[in-house]
Short mmCIF file of C-alpha atoms in Angstrom, two decimals:
data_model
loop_
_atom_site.label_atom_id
_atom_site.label_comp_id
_atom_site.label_asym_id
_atom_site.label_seq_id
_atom_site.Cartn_x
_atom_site.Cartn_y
_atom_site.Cartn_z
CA UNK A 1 -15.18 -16.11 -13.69
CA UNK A 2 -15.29 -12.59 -15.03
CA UNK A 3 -12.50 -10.46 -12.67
CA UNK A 4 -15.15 -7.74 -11.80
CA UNK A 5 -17.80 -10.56 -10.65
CA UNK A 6 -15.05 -12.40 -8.76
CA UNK A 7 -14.14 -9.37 -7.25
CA UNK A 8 -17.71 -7.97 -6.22
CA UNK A 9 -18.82 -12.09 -4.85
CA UNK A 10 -15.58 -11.62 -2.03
CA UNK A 11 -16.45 -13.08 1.05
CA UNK A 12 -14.17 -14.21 3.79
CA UNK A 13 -13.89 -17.84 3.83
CA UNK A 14 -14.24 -19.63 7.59
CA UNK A 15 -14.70 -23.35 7.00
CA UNK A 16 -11.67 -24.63 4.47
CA UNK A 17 -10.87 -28.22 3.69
CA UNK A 18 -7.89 -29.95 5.30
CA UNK A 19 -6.01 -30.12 2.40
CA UNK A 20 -2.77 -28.54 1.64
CA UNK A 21 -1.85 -25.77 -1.42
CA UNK A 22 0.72 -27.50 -3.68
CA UNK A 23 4.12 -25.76 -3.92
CA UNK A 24 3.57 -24.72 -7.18
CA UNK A 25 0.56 -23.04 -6.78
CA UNK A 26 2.21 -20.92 -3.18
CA UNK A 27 4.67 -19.63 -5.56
CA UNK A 28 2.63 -18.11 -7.76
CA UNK A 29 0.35 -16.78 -5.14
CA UNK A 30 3.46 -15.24 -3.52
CA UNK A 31 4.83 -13.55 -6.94
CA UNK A 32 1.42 -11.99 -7.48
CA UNK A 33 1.86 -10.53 -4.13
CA UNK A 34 5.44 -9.34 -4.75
CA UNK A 35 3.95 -7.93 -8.01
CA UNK A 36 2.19 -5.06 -6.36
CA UNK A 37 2.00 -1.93 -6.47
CA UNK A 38 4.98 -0.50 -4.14
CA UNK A 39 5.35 3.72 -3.44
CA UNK A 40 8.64 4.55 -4.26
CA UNK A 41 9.06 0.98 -5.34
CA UNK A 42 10.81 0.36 -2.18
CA UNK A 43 9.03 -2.86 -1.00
CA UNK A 44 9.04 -2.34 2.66
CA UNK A 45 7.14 -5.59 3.18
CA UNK A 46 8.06 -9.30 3.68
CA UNK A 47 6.36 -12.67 3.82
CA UNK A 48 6.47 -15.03 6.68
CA UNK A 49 4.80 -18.41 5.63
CA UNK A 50 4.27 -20.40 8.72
CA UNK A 51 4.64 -23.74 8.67
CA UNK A 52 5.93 -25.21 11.80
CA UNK A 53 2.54 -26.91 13.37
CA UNK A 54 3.40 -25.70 16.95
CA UNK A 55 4.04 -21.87 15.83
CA UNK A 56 0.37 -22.04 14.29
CA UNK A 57 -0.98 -23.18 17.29
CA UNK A 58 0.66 -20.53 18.95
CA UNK A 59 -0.60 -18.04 16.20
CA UNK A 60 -3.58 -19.30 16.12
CA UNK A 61 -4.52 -18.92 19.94
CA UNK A 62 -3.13 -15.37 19.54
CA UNK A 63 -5.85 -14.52 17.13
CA UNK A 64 -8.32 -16.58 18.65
CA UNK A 65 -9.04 -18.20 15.18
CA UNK A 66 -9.81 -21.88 15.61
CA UNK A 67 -9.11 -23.65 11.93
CA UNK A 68 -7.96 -20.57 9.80
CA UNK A 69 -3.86 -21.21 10.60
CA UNK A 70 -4.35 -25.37 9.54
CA UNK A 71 -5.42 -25.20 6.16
CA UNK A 72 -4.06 -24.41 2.68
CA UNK A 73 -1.27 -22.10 3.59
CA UNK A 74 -0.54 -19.31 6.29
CA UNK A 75 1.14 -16.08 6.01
CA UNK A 76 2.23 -13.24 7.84
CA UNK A 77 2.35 -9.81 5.95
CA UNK A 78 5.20 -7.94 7.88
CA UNK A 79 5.80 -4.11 7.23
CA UNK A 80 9.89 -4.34 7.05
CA UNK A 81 12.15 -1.62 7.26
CA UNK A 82 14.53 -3.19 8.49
CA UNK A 83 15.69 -4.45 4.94
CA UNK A 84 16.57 -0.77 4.06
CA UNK A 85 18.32 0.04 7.49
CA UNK A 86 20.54 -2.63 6.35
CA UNK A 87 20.97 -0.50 2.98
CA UNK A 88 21.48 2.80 4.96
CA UNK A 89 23.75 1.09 7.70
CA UNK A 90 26.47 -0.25 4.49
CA UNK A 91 26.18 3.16 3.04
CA UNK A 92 26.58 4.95 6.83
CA UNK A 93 23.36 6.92 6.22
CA UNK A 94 21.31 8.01 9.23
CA UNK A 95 18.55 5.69 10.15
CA UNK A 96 16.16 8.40 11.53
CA UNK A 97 13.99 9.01 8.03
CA UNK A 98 12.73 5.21 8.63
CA UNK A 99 11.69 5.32 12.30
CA UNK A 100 8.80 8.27 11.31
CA UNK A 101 5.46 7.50 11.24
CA UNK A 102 5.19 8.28 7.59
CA UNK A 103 7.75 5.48 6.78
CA UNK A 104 5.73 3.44 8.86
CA UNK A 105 2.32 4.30 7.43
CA UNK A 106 4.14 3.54 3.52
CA UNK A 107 4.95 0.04 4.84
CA UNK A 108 1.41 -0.73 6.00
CA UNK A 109 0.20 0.53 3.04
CA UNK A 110 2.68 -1.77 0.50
CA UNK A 111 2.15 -4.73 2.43
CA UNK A 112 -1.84 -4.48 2.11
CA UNK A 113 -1.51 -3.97 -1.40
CA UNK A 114 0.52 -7.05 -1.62
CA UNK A 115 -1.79 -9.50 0.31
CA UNK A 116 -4.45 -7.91 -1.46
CA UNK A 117 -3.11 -8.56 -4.72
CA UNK A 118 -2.17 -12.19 -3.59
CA UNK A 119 -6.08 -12.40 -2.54
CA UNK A 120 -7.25 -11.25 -5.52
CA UNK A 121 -5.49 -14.23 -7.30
CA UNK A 122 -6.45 -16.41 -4.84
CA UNK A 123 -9.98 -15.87 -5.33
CA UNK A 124 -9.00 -16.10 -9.37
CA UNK A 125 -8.16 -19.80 -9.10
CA UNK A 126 -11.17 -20.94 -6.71
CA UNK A 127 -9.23 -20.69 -3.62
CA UNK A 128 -10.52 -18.61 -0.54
CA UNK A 129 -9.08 -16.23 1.81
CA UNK A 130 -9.29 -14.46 5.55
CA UNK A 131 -7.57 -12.34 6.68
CA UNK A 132 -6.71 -12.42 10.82
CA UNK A 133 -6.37 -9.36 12.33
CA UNK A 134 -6.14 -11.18 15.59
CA UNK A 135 -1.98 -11.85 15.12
CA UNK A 136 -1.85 -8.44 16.94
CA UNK A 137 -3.63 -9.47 20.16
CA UNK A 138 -0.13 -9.84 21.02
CA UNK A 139 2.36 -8.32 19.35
CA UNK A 140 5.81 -9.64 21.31
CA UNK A 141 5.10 -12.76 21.55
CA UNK A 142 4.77 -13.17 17.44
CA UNK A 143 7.70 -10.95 16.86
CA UNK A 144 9.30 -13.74 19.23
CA UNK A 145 7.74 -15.88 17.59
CA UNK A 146 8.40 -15.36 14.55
CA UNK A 147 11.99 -13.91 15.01
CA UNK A 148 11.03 -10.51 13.99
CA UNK A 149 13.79 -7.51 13.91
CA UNK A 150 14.13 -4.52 15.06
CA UNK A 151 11.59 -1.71 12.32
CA UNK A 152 9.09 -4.44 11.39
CA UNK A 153 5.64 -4.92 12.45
CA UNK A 154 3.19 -7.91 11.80
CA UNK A 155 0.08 -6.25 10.63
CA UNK A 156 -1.89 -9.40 9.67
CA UNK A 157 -2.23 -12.91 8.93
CA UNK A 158 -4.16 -14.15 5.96
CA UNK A 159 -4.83 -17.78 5.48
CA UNK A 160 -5.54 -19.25 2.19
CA UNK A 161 -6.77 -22.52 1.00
CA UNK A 162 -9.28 -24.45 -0.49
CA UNK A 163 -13.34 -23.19 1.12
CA UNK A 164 -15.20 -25.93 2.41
CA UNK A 165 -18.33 -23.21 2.87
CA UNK A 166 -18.63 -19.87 1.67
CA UNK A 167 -20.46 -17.15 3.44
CA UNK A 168 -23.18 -14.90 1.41
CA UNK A 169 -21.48 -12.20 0.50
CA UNK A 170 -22.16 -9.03 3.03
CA UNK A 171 -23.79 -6.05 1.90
CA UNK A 172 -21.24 -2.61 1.74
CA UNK A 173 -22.04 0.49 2.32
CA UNK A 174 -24.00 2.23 -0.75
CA UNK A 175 -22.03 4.25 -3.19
CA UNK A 176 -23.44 7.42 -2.13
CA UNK A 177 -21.86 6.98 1.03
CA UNK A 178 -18.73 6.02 -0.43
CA UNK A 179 -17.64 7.62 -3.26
CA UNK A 180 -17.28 11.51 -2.86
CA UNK A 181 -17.28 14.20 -5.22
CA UNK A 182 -14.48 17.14 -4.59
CA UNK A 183 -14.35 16.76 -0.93
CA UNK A 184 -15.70 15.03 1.32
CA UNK A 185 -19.25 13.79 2.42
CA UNK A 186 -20.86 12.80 6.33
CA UNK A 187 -23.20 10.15 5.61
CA UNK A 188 -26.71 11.57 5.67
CA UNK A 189 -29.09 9.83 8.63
CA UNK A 190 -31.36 8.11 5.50
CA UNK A 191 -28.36 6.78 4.06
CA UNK A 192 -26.95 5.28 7.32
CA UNK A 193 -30.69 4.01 8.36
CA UNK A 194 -30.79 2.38 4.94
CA UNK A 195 -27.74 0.72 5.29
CA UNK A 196 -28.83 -0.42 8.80
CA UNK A 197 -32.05 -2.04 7.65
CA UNK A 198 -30.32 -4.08 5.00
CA UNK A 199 -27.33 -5.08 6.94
CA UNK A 200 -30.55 -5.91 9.98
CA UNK A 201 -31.92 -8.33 7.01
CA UNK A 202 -28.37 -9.63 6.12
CA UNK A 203 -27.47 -10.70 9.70
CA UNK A 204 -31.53 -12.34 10.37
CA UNK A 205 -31.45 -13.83 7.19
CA UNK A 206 -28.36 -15.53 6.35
CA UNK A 207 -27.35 -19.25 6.35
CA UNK A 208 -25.32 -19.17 9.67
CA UNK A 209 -24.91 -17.44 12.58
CA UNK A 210 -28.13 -15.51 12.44
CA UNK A 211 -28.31 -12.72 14.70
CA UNK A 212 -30.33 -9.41 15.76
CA UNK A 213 -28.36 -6.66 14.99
CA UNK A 214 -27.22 -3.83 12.20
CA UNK A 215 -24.09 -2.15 11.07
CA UNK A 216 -24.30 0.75 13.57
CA UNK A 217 -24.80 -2.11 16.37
CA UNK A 218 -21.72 -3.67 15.05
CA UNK A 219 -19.81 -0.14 15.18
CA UNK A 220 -20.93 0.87 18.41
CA UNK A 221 -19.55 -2.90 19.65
CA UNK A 222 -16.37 -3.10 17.71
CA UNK A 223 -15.55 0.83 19.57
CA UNK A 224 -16.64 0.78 22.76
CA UNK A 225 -13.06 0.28 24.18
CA UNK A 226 -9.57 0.62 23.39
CA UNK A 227 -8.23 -2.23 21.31
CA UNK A 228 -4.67 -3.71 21.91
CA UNK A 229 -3.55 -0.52 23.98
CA UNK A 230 -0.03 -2.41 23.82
CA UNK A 231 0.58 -1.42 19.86
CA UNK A 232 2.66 1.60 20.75
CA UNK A 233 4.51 0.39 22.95
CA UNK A 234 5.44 -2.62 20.33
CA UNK A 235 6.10 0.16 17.94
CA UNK A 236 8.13 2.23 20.05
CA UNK A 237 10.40 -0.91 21.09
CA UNK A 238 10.32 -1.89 17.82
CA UNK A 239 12.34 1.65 16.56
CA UNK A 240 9.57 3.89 15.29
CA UNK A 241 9.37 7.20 16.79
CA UNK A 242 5.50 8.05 16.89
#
């Protein structure tokens, strides 16, 4: 398929066959991950495939994501500083400049590049992918999990395999309230109650889980409370000064 269609048909994939990624193919996936774009080109990301069947369980009732950790493959995207403490502790160099929460926010960022590149080339080669948030429902138990060190951070899992059913593809927000000009742009009330009356269709319409509902509904939902009040404290324990 032509990149740019590939690209604009992405939609997260929830029902995959029970049928395994061959080595081969994980390698690849993971070296177009590793190829990404990186600020500073320092990398501050690693890969934790999981493979051991009771550690996906555990995962997997984390994230409260039935049939997403048992399929083609299973990774972790971890921000990881803790590869260039290593650096700075040989060389005797203060530690401080990677506990900030710039560092921090430069490791999120290379690590979503990197799955994202990995997804991209997932999606190249007929494969599909979702990515699960839900790893950080509880953050100590995966870093025990997982044996995670002291200035990492899981930020998400993304599983990958081979789509047994793919979703329609969900409309995004129009371009004129996403692309800005100069500085920046509200959304105006017609472009928002557009966008609600097509998402409305979208969720009445579609092939599964029909529902009533539009994307300010979903908003209002997904915000009315605190989510996982706990990440600080993770952060904090795990050597990041916020």
């Amino acid at each position: 398929m032509e990149l740019f269609e590939q690209m604009i048909q992405h939609t997260s994939v929830r029902n995959f066959l029970a049928k395994k990624i061959p080595e081969a193919v994980k390698e690849k996936l993971v070296t177009a991950a590793k190829s990404a774009s990186s600020s500073h080109f320092i990398q501050a990301y690693s890969l934790i495939e999981v493979k051991d069947p009771e550690k996906l369980m555990a995962i997997e009732n984390i994230s409260n994501a039935r049939g997403y950790t048992d399929t083609g493959a299973y990774y972790v995207f971890v921000t990881d500083l803790n590869k260039h403490a290593q650096v700075l502790n040989q060389a005797k160099q203060d530690l401080t400049p990677l506990r900030t929460v710039e560092s921090l926010v430069v490791a999120i960022v290379d690590a979503t590049i990197s799955a994202q590149t990995m997804a991209t080339y997932a999606e190249s080669i007929d494969l599909g992918i979702c990515y699960i948030g839900g790893l950080r429902n509880d953050l100590f138990r995966v870093k025990e999990l997982l044996n995670l060190p002291e200035l990492t951070y899981p930020i998400f899992g993304l599983t990958v395999g081979y789509p047994a059913k793919k979703n329609e593809v969900k409309p995004r927000i129009p371009l004129a309230g996403t692309l800005n000009i100069d500085s920046y742009q509200k959304l105006t009330p017609e472009t928002l109650t557009k966008y609600d009356e097509i998402m409305a269709s979208y969720y009445a319409n579609r092939s599964s889980n029909q529902q009533n509902g539009n994307w300010s509904d979903t908003i209002l939902q997904h915000f009315h409370q605190i989510l996982r009040p706990d990440t600080s404290e993770f952060l904090k324990e795990q050597g990041f000064r916020l």
